[in-house]
PDB file of C-alpha atoms in Angstrom:
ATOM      1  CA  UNK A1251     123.224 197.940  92.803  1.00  0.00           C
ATOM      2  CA  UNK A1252     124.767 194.973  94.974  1.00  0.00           C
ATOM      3  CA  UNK A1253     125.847 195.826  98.180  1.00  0.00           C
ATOM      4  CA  UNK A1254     127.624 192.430 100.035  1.00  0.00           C
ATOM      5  CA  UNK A1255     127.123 192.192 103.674  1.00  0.00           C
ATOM      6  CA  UNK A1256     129.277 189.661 106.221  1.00  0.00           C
ATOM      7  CA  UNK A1257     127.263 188.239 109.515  1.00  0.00           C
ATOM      8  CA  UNK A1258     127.854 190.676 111.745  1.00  0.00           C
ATOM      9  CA  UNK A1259     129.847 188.702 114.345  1.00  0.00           C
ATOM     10  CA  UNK A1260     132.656 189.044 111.655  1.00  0.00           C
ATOM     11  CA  UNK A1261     131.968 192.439 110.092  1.00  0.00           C
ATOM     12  CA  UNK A1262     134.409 195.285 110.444  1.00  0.00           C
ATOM     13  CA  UNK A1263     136.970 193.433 113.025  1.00  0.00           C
ATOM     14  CA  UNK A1264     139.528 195.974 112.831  1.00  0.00           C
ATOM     15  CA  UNK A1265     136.966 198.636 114.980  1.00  0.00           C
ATOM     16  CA  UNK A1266     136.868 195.919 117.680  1.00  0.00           C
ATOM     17  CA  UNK A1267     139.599 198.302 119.589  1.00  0.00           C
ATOM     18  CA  UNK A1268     137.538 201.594 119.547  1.00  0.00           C
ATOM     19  CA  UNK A1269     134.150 200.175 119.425  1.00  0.00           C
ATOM     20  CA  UNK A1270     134.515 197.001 121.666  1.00  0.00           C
ATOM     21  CA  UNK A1271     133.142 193.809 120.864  1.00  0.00           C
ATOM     22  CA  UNK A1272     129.228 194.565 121.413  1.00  0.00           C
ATOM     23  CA  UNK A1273     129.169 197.896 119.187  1.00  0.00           C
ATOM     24  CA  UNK A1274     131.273 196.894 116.461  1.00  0.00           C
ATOM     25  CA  UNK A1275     128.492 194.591 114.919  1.00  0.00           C
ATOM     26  CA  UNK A1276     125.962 197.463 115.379  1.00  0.00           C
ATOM     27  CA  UNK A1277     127.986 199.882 113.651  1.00  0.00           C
ATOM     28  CA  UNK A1278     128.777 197.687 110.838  1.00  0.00           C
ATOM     29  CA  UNK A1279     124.592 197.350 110.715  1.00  0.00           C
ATOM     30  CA  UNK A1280     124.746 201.018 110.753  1.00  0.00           C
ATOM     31  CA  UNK A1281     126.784 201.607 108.357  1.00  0.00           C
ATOM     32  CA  UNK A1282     125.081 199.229 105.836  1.00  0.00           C
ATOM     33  CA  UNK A1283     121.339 201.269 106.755  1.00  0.00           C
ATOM     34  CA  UNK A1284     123.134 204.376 105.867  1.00  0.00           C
ATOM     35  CA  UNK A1285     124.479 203.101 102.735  1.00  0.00           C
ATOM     36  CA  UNK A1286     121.636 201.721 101.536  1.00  0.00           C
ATOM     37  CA  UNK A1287     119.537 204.459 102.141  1.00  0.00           C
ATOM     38  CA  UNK A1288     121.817 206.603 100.417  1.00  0.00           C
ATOM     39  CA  UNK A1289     121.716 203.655  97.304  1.00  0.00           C
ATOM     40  CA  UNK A1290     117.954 203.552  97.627  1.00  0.00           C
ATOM     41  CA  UNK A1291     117.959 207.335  97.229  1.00  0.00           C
ATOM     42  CA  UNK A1292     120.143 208.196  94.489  1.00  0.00           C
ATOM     43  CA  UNK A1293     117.641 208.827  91.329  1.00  0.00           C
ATOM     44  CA  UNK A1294     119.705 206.733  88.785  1.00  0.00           C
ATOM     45  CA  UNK A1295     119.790 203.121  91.357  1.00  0.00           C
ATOM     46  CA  UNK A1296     116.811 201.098  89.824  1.00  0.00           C
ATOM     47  CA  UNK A1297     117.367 198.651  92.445  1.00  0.00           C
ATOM     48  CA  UNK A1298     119.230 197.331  95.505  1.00  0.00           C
ATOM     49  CA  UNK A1299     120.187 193.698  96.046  1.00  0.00           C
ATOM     50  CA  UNK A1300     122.152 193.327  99.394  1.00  0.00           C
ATOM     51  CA  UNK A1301     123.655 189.644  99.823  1.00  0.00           C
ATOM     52  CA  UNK A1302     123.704 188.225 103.235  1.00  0.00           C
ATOM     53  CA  UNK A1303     123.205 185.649 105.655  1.00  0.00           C
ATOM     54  CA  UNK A1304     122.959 187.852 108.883  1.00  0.00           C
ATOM     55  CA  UNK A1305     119.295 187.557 109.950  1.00  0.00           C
ATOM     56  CA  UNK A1306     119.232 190.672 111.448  1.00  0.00           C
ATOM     57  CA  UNK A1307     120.586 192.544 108.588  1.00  0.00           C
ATOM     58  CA  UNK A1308     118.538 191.039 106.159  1.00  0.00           C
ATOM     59  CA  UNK A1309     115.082 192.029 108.397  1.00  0.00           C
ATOM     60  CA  UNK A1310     116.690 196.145 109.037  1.00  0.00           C
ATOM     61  CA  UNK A1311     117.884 196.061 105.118  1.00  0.00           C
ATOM     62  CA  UNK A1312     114.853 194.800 103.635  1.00  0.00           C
ATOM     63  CA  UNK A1313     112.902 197.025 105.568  1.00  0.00           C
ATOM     64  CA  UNK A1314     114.496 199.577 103.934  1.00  0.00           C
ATOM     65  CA  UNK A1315     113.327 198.709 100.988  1.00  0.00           C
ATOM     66  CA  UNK A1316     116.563 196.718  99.860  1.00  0.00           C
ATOM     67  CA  UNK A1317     115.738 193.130  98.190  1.00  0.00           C
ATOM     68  CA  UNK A1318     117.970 190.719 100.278  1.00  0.00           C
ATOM     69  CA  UNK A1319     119.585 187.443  98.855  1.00  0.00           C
ATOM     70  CA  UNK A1320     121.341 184.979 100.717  1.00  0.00           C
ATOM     71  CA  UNK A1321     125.129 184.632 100.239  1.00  0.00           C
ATOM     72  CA  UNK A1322     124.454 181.184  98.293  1.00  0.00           C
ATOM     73  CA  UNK A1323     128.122 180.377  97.129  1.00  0.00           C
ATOM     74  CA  UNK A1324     128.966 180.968 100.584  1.00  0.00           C
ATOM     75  CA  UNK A1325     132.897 181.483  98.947  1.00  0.00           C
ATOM     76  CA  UNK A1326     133.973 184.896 100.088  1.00  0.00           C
ATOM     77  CA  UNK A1327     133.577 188.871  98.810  1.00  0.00           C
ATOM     78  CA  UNK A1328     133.605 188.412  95.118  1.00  0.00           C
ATOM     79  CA  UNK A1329     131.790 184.896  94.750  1.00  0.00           C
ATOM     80  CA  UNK A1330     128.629 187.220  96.655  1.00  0.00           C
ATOM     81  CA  UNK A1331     128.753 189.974  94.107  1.00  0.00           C
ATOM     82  CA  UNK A1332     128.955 187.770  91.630  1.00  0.00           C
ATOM     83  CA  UNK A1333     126.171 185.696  92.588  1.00  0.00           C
ATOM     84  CA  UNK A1334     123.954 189.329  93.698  1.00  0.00           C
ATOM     85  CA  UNK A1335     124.836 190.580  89.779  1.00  0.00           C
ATOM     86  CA  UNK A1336     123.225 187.369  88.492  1.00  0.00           C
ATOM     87  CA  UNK A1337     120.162 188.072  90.691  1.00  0.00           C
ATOM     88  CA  UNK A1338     119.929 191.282  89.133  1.00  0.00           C
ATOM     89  CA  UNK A1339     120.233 190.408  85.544  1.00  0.00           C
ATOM     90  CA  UNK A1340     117.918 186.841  86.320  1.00  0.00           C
ATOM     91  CA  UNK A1341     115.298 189.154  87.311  1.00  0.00           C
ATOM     92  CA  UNK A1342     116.206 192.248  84.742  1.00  0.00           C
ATOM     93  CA  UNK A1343     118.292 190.550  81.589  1.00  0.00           C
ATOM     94  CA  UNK A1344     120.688 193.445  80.101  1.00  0.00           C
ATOM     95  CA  UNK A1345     120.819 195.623  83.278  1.00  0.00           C
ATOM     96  CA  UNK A1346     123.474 197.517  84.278  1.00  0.00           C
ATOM     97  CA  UNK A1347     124.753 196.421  87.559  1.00  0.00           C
ATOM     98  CA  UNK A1348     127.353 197.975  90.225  1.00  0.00           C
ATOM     99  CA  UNK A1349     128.946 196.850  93.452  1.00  0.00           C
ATOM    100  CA  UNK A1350     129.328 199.297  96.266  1.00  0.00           C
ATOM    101  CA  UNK A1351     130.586 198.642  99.383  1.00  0.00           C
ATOM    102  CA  UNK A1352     128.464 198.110 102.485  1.00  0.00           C
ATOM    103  CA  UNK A1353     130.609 200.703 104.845  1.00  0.00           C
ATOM    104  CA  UNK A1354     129.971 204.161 103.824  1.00  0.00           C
ATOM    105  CA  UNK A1355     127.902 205.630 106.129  1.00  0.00           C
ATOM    106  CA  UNK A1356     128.683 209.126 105.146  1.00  0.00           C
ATOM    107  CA  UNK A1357     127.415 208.422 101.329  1.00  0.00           C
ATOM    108  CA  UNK A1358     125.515 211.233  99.603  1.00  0.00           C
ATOM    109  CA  UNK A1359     123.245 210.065  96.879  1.00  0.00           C
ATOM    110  CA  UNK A1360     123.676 212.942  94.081  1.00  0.00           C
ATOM    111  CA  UNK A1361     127.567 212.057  94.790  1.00  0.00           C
ATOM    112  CA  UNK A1362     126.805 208.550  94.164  1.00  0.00           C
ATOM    113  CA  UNK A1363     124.728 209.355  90.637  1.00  0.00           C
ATOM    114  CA  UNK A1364     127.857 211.637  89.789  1.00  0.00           C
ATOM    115  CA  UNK A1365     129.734 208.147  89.971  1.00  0.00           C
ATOM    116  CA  UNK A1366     127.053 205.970  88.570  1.00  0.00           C
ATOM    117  CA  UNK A1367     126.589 208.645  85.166  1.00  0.00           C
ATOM    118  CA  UNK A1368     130.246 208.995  84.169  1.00  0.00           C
ATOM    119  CA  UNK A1369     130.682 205.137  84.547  1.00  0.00           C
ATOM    120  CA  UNK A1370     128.588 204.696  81.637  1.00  0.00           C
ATOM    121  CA  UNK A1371     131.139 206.110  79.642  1.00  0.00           C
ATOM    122  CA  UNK A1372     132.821 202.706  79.808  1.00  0.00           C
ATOM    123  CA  UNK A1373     132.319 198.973  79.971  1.00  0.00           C
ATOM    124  CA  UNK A1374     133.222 198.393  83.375  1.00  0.00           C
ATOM    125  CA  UNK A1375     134.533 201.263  85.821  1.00  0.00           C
ATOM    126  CA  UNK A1376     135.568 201.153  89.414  1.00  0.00           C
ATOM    127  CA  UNK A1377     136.095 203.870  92.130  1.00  0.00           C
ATOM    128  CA  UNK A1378     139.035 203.805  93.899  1.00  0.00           C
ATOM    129  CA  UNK A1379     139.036 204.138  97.965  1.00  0.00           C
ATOM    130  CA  UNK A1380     140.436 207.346 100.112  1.00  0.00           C
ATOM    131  CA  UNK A1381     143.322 205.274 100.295  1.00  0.00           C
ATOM    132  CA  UNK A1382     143.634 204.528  96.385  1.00  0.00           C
ATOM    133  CA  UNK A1383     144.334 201.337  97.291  1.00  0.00           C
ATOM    134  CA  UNK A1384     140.988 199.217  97.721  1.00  0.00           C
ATOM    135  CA  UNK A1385     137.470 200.171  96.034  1.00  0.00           C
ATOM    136  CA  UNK A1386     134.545 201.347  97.329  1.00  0.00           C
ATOM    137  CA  UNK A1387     132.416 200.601  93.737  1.00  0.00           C
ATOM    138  CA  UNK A1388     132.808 198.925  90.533  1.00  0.00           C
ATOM    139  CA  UNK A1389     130.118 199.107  87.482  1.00  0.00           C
ATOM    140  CA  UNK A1390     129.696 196.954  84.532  1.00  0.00           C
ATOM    141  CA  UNK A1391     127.616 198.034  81.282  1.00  0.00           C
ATOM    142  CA  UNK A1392     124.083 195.824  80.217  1.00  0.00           C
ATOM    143  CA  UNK A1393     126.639 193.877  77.856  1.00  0.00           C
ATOM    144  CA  UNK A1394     129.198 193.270  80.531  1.00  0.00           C
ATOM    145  CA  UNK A1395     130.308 191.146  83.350  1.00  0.00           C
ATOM    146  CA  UNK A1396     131.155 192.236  86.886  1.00  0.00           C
ATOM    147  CA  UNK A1397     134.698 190.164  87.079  1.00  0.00           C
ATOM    148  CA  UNK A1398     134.495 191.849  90.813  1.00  0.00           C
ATOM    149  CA  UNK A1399     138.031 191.898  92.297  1.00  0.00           C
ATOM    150  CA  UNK A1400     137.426 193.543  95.923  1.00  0.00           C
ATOM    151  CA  UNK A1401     139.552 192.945  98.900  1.00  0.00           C
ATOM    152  CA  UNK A1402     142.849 194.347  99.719  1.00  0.00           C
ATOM    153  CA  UNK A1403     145.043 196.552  97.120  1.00  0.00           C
ATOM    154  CA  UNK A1404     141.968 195.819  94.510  1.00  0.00           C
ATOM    155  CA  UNK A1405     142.565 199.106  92.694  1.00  0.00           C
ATOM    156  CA  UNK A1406     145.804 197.777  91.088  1.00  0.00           C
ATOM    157  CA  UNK A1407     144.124 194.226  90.234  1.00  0.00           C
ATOM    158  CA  UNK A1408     140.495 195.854  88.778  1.00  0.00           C
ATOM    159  CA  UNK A1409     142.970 198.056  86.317  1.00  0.00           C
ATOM    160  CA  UNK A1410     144.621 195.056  85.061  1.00  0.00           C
ATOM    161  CA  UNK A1411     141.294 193.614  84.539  1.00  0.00           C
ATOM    162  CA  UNK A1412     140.588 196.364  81.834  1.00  0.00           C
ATOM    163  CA  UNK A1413     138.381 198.575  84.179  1.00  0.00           C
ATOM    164  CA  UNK A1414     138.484 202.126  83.931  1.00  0.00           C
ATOM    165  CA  UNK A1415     139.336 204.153  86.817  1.00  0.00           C
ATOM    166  CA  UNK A1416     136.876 207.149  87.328  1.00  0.00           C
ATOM    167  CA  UNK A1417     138.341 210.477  88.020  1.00  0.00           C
ATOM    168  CA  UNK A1418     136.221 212.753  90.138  1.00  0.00           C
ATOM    169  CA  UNK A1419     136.285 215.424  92.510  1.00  0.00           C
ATOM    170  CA  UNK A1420     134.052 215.780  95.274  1.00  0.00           C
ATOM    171  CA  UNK A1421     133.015 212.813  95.546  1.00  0.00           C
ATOM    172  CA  UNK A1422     134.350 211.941  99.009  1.00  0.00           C
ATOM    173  CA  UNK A1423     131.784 210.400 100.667  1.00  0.00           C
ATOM    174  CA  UNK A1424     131.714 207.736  97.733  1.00  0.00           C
ATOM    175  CA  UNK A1425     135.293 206.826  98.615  1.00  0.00           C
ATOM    176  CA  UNK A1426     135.441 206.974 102.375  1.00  0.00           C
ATOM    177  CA  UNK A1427     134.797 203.430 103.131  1.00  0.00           C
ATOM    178  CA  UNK A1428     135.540 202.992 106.927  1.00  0.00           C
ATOM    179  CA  UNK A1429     137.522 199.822 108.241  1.00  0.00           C
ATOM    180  CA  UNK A1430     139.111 201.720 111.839  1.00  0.00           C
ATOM    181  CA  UNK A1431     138.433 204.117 113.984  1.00  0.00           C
ATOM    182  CA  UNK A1432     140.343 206.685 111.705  1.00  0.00           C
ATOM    183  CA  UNK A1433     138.226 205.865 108.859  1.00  0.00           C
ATOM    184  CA  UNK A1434     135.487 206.384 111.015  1.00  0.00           C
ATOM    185  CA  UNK A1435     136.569 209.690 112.379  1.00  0.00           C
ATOM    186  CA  UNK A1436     137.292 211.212 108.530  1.00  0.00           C
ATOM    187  CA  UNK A1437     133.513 210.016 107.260  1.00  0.00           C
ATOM    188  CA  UNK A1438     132.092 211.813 110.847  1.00  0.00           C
ATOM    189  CA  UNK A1439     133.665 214.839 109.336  1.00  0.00           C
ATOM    190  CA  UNK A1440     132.321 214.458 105.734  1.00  0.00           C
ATOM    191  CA  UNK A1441     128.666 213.712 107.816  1.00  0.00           C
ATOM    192  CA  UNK A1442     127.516 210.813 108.917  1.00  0.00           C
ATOM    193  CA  UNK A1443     124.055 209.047 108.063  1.00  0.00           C
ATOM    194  CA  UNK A1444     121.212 208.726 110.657  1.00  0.00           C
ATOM    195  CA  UNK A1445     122.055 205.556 111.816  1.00  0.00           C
ATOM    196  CA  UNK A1446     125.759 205.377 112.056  1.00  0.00           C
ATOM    197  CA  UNK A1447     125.760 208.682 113.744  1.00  0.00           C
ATOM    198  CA  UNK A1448     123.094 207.362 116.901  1.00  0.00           C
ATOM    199  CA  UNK A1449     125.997 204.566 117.232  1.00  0.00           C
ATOM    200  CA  UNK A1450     128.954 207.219 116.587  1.00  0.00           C
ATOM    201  CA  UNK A1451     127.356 208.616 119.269  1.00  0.00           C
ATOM    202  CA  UNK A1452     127.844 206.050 122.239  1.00  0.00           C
ATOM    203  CA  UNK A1453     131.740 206.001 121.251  1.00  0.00           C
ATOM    204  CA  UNK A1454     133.733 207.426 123.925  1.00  0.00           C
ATOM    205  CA  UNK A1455     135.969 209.431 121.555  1.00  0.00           C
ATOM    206  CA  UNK A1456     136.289 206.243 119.695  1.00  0.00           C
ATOM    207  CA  UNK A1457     138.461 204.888 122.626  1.00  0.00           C
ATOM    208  CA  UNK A1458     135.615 202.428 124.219  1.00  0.00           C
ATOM    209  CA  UNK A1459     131.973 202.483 124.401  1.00  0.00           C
ATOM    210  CA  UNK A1460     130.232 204.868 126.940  1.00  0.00           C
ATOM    211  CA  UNK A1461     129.495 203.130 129.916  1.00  0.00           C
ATOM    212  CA  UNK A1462     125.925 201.350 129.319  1.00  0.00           C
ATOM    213  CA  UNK A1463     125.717 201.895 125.840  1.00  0.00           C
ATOM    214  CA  UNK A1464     123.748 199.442 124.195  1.00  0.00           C
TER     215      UNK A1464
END
């Protein structure tokens, strides 16, 4: 599993309204902890690569038990999955590899291995966003290559690539990737992780941070 991770000066700039500019790094933190935890807990996830050149990350992630690469191509979302997929396979030739998105704090890990098992049905295999208009994860088979496509309306441009789209129910908290305060306010109701909720928690009803939260 590669999970791609900005510097958190940059990450998640759309919550700098309802989270203010000293939170919205430490949520995005959060909400990589929680999704890795979830990744490191799901009982079909061999492994978890995280690519990233935050410091900070890399020490909370790794602590977790994630092994953290830096973001060597340095050339955006895709170039780092691609690069964390060859780390993978450099280390493990012929493994099966996925990308999931860093922001889903409210990620359950027996939804995740519901994902993970019927994507082996197929070469490569993507799950669509809440939206169905980005993608929150995208597999590719021991004799297949990534070909990530994330960013924007990537549902569209990962079917033209050939991957299948996986059709499941109740698998929300797979899907609800969180880029505003909405977002954020749907995955509190599906149930956030540990560490996204102790954040969630300083948020004035995601208007502004609580006076003096730090």
């Amino acid at each position: 599993m590669v999970v791609p991770l900005k510097p958190l000066p940059l990450a998640k700039s759309r919550l700098a309204g309802p989270a203010g500019d000293e939170l919205r790094p430490r949520l995005a933190l959060a909400f990589a902890q929680d999704t890795v935890a979830a990744a490191l807990a799901c009982p079909v996830v061999g492994d978890v690569v995280v690519v990233t050149d935050d410091p900070t990350a890399a020490v909370e992630l790794a602590a977790l038990g994630a092994r953290v690469v830096p973001d060597a191509p340095g050339a955006g979302l895709n170039a780092a999955l691609a690069h964390g997929a060859r780390t993978v396979r450099a280390a493990r030739p012929g493994a099966a590899v996925a990308a999931l998105n860093a922001d889903l704090p409210a990620l359950r890990p027996d939804e995740l291995a519901r994902v993970l098992r019927a994507a082996r049905s197929f070469p490569r295999a993507f799950l669509t966003d809440a939206a169905e208009i980005g993608t929150t994860l995208l597999t590719a088979a021991p004799d297949a290559e990534l070909n990530p496509s994330f960013g924007g309306p990537s549902r569209l441009r990962h079917l033209s690539s050939g991957a299948v789209e996986i059709a499941l129910t109740g698998v929300d908290s797979v899907r609800r990737d969180v880029d505003t305060g909405n977002d954020l306010l749907a995955a509190a109701e599906l149930g956030l992780g540990p560490c996204t909720a102790a954040r969630y928690a300083e948020l004035d009803g995601l208007g502004a941070p609580r006076p003096g939260a730090a």
